[in-house]
Amino acid sequence: MKNIYGFSLKDLENYFIEIGSKKFHAKQLYDWLYIKKIEHLKEASNISKPLLSKIENDFTTKRLKIVEVQKEEDVRKYLFELEDGEHIEAVLMIHDFGHSVCVSSQVGCNMGCRFCESGRRKKVRNLETYEMVLQVLMIEKDLKERVSHVVVMGIGEPFDNYDNVMKFFTILNEPFGLAIGARHLTVSTCGIVPKIKEFSNFPLQVNLAVSLHAPNNEIRNKIMPINKVYPIEILFRALKEYYKKTNRRLTFEYVLLEGINDSTECAEELAKLVKGLNCYINIIPYNETNNLNLKRTNVVQIMRFYDILKKNNITVTIRKEFGRKISAACGQLRSKKEEL
Ligand code: SAH
């Protein structure tokens, strides 16, 4: 049986047509599932009994299990258990502009970035679309307020699970469902070039963030193995083409690691690298992981780095920090229940 949360409105319309019924039932169902948030199909009281039992035979509405919720001021971290007993985490952040959820896209991750906790466990599998949709829906239900923004920046490399992630965006964006505007959706990649090209043809205006973290290949090779496959010049060629096609501003993420990529020379080199691109740089102070060789850059140097970019007319922000106490910050999520 298929989980119904993996089906777009269009998929459900096709389903109803295929079984010889009417496609408007898809909108009715979307209303029950995403607006009224029912847990059992039998609650969909405006759909006839015989049709409902057919739907119940074909789909499950099984949810994920919330194993634990940790709270800290304006952040909550959810530990979910999947049907096969695997675990993933998602984070809710409460901003003044709304509520954003950071979702995971894989169990484990194969990208091997040195500074990231999520990659300490190799990829076990991709998440199914419904497993991503349910992270958002279940958090929204728990919160009793609308989730306005979603970022795919949790565990996993979303462009290594491309099709499921795109279907996930289509479902979140559906006006008859959660109705989250495409401009409020963001996907972050470590730089899988063929998928960046494919993404430039994706019909929704979802934001793209790229984890850059270094101004040149020498440094990037040391901290991000993916750079050996798609080095900076190849990555930037793809990003320029992406911009030409979509006209959408890019975000670069840049984690500052003491003594590795945080020097004033690095800042100057970074400014040169992105010059002329419509982008902004999001500086992320490094969050502690189990890699004891890495240290967070001190505040003075963070500000120096920031100022150099500013002076070069680069739009730059320092990421607001969320959830370090409960290990819910960038790079700290895991697909394991036990402490490592
Ligand atoms: N695999 C995707 C999605 C992960 S997004 C990607 O690489 O973009 C998570 C963001 O947090 C990425 O920019 C990642 O590089 C960054 N990050 C990873 N470890 C971190 C750490 N320890 N401290 C701060 N940011 C980190």
Short mmCIF file of C-alpha atoms in Angstrom, two decimals, residues 23-252:
data_model
loop_
_atom_site.label_atom_id
_atom_site.label_comp_id
_atom_site.label_asym_id
_atom_site.label_seq_id
_atom_site.Cartn_x
_atom_site.Cartn_y
_atom_site.Cartn_z
CA LYS A 23 -11.10 14.11 -10.18
CA PHE A 24 -12.61 16.73 -7.83
CA HIS A 25 -12.31 14.15 -5.05
CA ALA A 26 -8.57 14.84 -5.07
CA LYS A 27 -9.19 18.40 -3.86
CA GLN A 28 -11.59 17.16 -1.21
CA LEU A 29 -8.97 14.74 0.02
CA TYR A 30 -6.24 17.38 0.04
CA ASP A 31 -8.47 19.52 2.22
CA TRP A 32 -8.96 16.69 4.70
CA LEU A 33 -5.31 15.71 4.74
CA TYR A 34 -3.57 19.08 4.78
CA ILE A 35 -6.07 21.62 6.09
CA LYS A 36 -8.18 19.59 8.51
CA LYS A 37 -5.25 17.24 9.09
CA ILE A 38 -7.25 14.07 9.70
CA GLU A 39 -5.33 10.95 10.66
CA HIS A 40 -7.72 8.35 9.23
CA LEU A 41 -9.36 8.40 5.82
CA LYS A 42 -12.70 7.33 7.28
CA GLU A 43 -13.02 10.83 8.76
CA ALA A 44 -13.42 12.32 5.26
CA SER A 45 -17.17 12.61 5.70
CA ASN A 46 -18.04 14.25 2.37
CA ILE A 47 -16.75 11.29 0.37
CA SER A 48 -19.12 8.37 -0.15
CA LYS A 49 -18.61 5.19 1.89
CA PRO A 50 -17.92 2.90 -1.09
CA LEU A 51 -15.39 5.32 -2.58
CA LEU A 52 -13.73 5.79 0.79
CA SER A 53 -13.30 2.09 1.32
CA LYS A 54 -11.70 1.82 -2.13
CA ILE A 55 -9.28 4.65 -1.20
CA GLU A 56 -8.59 3.02 2.15
CA ASN A 57 -7.70 -0.15 0.31
CA ASP A 58 -5.24 1.61 -1.96
CA PHE A 59 -3.53 4.06 0.42
CA THR A 60 -2.24 4.29 3.93
CA THR A 61 -2.07 7.51 5.96
CA LYS A 62 0.50 6.06 8.31
CA ARG A 63 2.57 8.72 10.03
CA LEU A 64 6.07 8.84 11.38
CA LYS A 65 6.62 8.28 15.05
CA ILE A 66 7.69 11.30 17.09
CA VAL A 67 10.19 9.78 19.50
CA GLU A 68 11.36 12.95 21.18
CA VAL A 69 10.91 16.71 21.05
CA GLN A 70 13.60 18.89 22.56
CA LYS A 71 12.91 22.56 23.15
CA GLU A 72 15.07 25.62 23.56
CA GLU A 73 13.55 29.11 23.46
CA ASP A 74 12.69 29.64 19.80
CA VAL A 75 13.59 26.19 18.49
CA ARG A 76 12.30 22.65 18.71
CA LYS A 77 14.09 19.55 17.51
CA TYR A 78 12.00 16.54 16.51
CA LEU A 79 13.39 13.04 16.46
CA PHE A 80 11.30 10.87 14.12
CA GLU A 81 11.26 7.11 13.76
CA LEU A 82 10.57 5.77 10.28
CA GLU A 83 8.70 2.57 9.46
CA ASP A 84 11.92 0.56 9.11
CA GLY A 85 13.15 1.70 12.54
CA GLU A 86 15.61 4.30 11.17
CA HIS A 87 15.74 7.76 12.74
CA ILE A 88 15.97 11.28 11.38
CA GLU A 89 15.71 14.76 12.81
CA ALA A 90 13.89 17.93 11.77
CA VAL A 91 14.07 21.37 13.36
CA LEU A 92 11.39 24.01 13.84
CA MET A 93 12.56 27.60 14.14
CA ILE A 94 10.33 30.38 15.36
CA HIS A 95 11.16 33.69 13.66
CA ASP A 96 9.41 37.04 13.78
CA PHE A 97 8.40 36.51 10.13
CA GLY A 98 6.87 33.06 10.70
CA HIS A 99 7.76 29.45 11.39
CA SER A 100 10.36 27.60 9.39
CA VAL A 101 11.10 23.91 9.35
CA CYS A 102 14.43 22.37 8.40
CA VAL A 103 13.82 18.85 7.03
CA SER A 104 16.07 15.88 6.40
CA SER A 105 16.25 14.25 2.98
CA GLN A 106 18.23 11.06 3.64
CA VAL A 107 19.08 8.61 6.40
CA GLY A 108 22.79 9.33 6.77
CA CYS A 109 24.80 11.11 4.06
CA ASN A 110 27.61 10.12 1.72
CA MET A 111 29.11 13.54 1.07
CA GLY A 112 31.68 13.29 3.85
CA CYS A 113 32.10 17.01 4.61
CA ARG A 114 34.64 17.14 7.44
CA PHE A 115 32.76 19.68 9.56
CA CYS A 116 29.34 18.02 9.47
CA GLU A 117 27.96 15.59 12.01
CA SER A 118 25.24 14.24 9.72
CA GLY A 119 27.82 12.58 7.48
CA ARG A 120 29.39 10.55 10.25
CA ARG A 121 26.88 7.90 9.33
CA LYS A 122 27.02 6.83 5.67
CA LYS A 123 23.85 7.02 3.65
CA VAL A 124 21.50 4.16 4.47
CA ARG A 125 18.77 5.25 2.06
CA ASN A 126 16.93 8.16 0.53
CA LEU A 127 13.82 9.43 2.27
CA GLU A 128 10.59 8.83 0.41
CA THR A 129 8.56 11.90 -0.52
CA TYR A 130 5.91 11.12 2.09
CA GLU A 131 8.57 10.94 4.81
CA MET A 132 9.58 14.52 4.02
CA VAL A 133 6.01 15.80 3.71
CA LEU A 134 5.14 14.24 7.06
CA GLN A 135 8.03 16.01 8.82
CA VAL A 136 6.38 19.32 7.89
CA LEU A 137 2.77 18.27 8.38
CA MET A 138 3.33 16.64 11.76
CA ILE A 139 5.29 19.61 13.05
CA GLU A 140 2.55 21.95 11.84
CA LYS A 141 -0.05 19.84 13.60
CA ASP A 142 1.99 19.70 16.81
CA LEU A 143 2.59 23.45 16.71
CA LYS A 144 -1.04 24.30 15.91
CA GLU A 145 0.24 27.12 13.75
CA ARG A 146 1.09 27.46 10.12
CA VAL A 147 4.56 26.59 8.86
CA SER A 148 5.47 29.38 6.46
CA HIS A 149 8.98 28.42 5.32
CA VAL A 150 10.72 25.12 4.63
CA VAL A 151 14.42 24.50 4.04
CA VAL A 152 15.91 21.16 2.99
CA MET A 153 19.02 21.59 5.11
CA GLY A 154 18.76 18.71 7.55
CA ILE A 155 20.45 15.34 7.27
CA GLY A 156 21.37 14.28 3.74
CA GLU A 157 22.23 15.75 0.36
CA PRO A 158 18.90 16.67 -1.30
CA PHE A 159 20.36 16.60 -4.82
CA ASP A 160 21.38 12.99 -4.19
CA ASN A 161 17.63 12.33 -3.74
CA TYR A 162 16.49 14.73 -6.43
CA ASP A 163 13.17 13.33 -7.67
CA ASN A 164 11.70 12.75 -4.23
CA VAL A 165 12.73 16.22 -3.07
CA MET A 166 11.16 17.90 -6.11
CA LYS A 167 7.91 15.98 -5.60
CA PHE A 168 8.04 17.09 -1.96
CA PHE A 169 8.22 20.75 -3.07
CA THR A 170 5.31 20.25 -5.46
CA ILE A 171 3.18 18.88 -2.63
CA LEU A 172 4.11 21.65 -0.14
CA ASN A 173 3.37 24.30 -2.76
CA GLU A 174 -0.09 22.99 -3.64
CA PRO A 175 -2.63 25.83 -3.10
CA PHE A 176 -5.31 23.36 -1.96
CA GLY A 177 -2.90 21.85 0.56
CA LEU A 178 -0.16 23.38 2.71
CA ALA A 179 0.17 26.20 0.18
CA ILE A 180 3.72 27.20 1.03
CA GLY A 181 4.90 29.67 -1.60
CA ALA A 182 7.85 28.54 -3.73
CA ARG A 183 9.85 31.58 -2.66
CA HIS A 184 9.53 30.34 0.91
CA LEU A 185 11.10 27.01 -0.01
CA THR A 186 14.86 26.49 -0.15
CA VAL A 187 17.05 23.57 -1.13
CA SER A 188 20.71 23.46 -0.17
CA THR A 189 23.35 21.44 -2.01
CA CYS A 190 27.03 20.78 -1.53
CA GLY A 191 27.38 21.25 -5.30
CA ILE A 192 26.19 18.29 -7.39
CA VAL A 193 26.55 19.97 -10.77
CA PRO A 194 24.33 17.81 -13.02
CA LYS A 195 21.46 18.30 -10.59
CA ILE A 196 21.98 22.06 -10.46
CA LYS A 197 21.48 22.00 -14.23
CA GLU A 198 18.36 19.91 -13.91
CA PHE A 199 17.04 22.14 -11.12
CA SER A 200 17.27 25.19 -13.38
CA ASN A 201 14.38 23.64 -15.34
CA PHE A 202 12.23 22.88 -12.31
CA PRO A 203 9.00 24.85 -12.76
CA LEU A 204 8.66 26.20 -9.21
CA GLN A 205 10.69 29.23 -8.08
CA VAL A 206 12.33 27.40 -5.18
CA ASN A 207 15.48 29.06 -3.77
CA LEU A 208 18.87 27.47 -4.24
CA ALA A 209 21.59 27.60 -1.59
CA VAL A 210 25.06 26.25 -2.23
CA SER A 211 27.42 25.14 0.52
CA LEU A 212 30.63 26.75 -0.64
CA HIS A 213 32.81 27.03 2.50
CA ALA A 214 36.05 27.85 0.64
CA PRO A 215 37.26 30.38 -1.93
CA ASN A 216 39.52 27.98 -3.83
CA ASN A 217 39.95 24.32 -4.73
CA GLU A 218 42.92 23.76 -2.48
CA ILE A 219 40.95 24.52 0.67
CA ARG A 220 37.64 23.13 -0.57
CA ASN A 221 39.25 19.78 -1.47
CA LYS A 222 40.40 19.42 2.11
CA ILE A 223 37.00 19.89 3.71
CA MET A 224 34.48 18.81 1.04
CA PRO A 225 35.26 15.63 -0.95
CA ILE A 226 32.59 16.53 -3.54
CA ASN A 227 34.93 19.27 -4.77
CA LYS A 228 37.20 16.64 -6.30
CA VAL A 229 34.33 15.58 -8.53
CA TYR A 230 32.94 19.06 -9.27
CA PRO A 231 35.65 21.64 -8.63
CA ILE A 232 34.88 25.32 -8.16
CA GLU A 233 35.24 26.40 -11.80
CA ILE A 234 32.80 23.69 -12.94
CA LEU A 235 30.42 24.55 -10.10
CA PHE A 236 30.49 28.26 -10.92
CA ARG A 237 29.94 27.67 -14.61
CA ALA A 238 26.79 25.73 -13.71
CA LEU A 239 25.65 28.43 -11.28
CA LYS A 240 26.07 31.15 -13.88
CA GLU A 241 23.97 29.13 -16.33
CA TYR A 242 21.42 28.54 -13.60
CA TYR A 243 21.18 32.25 -13.00
CA LYS A 244 20.87 33.01 -16.71
CA LYS A 245 17.95 30.61 -16.98
CA THR A 246 16.08 31.41 -13.79
CA ASN A 247 17.05 34.95 -12.80
CA ARG A 248 16.89 33.80 -9.21
CA ARG A 249 19.36 35.11 -6.67
CA LEU A 250 21.69 32.48 -5.24
CA THR A 251 22.70 31.95 -1.64
CA PHE A 252 26.15 30.76 -0.67
#
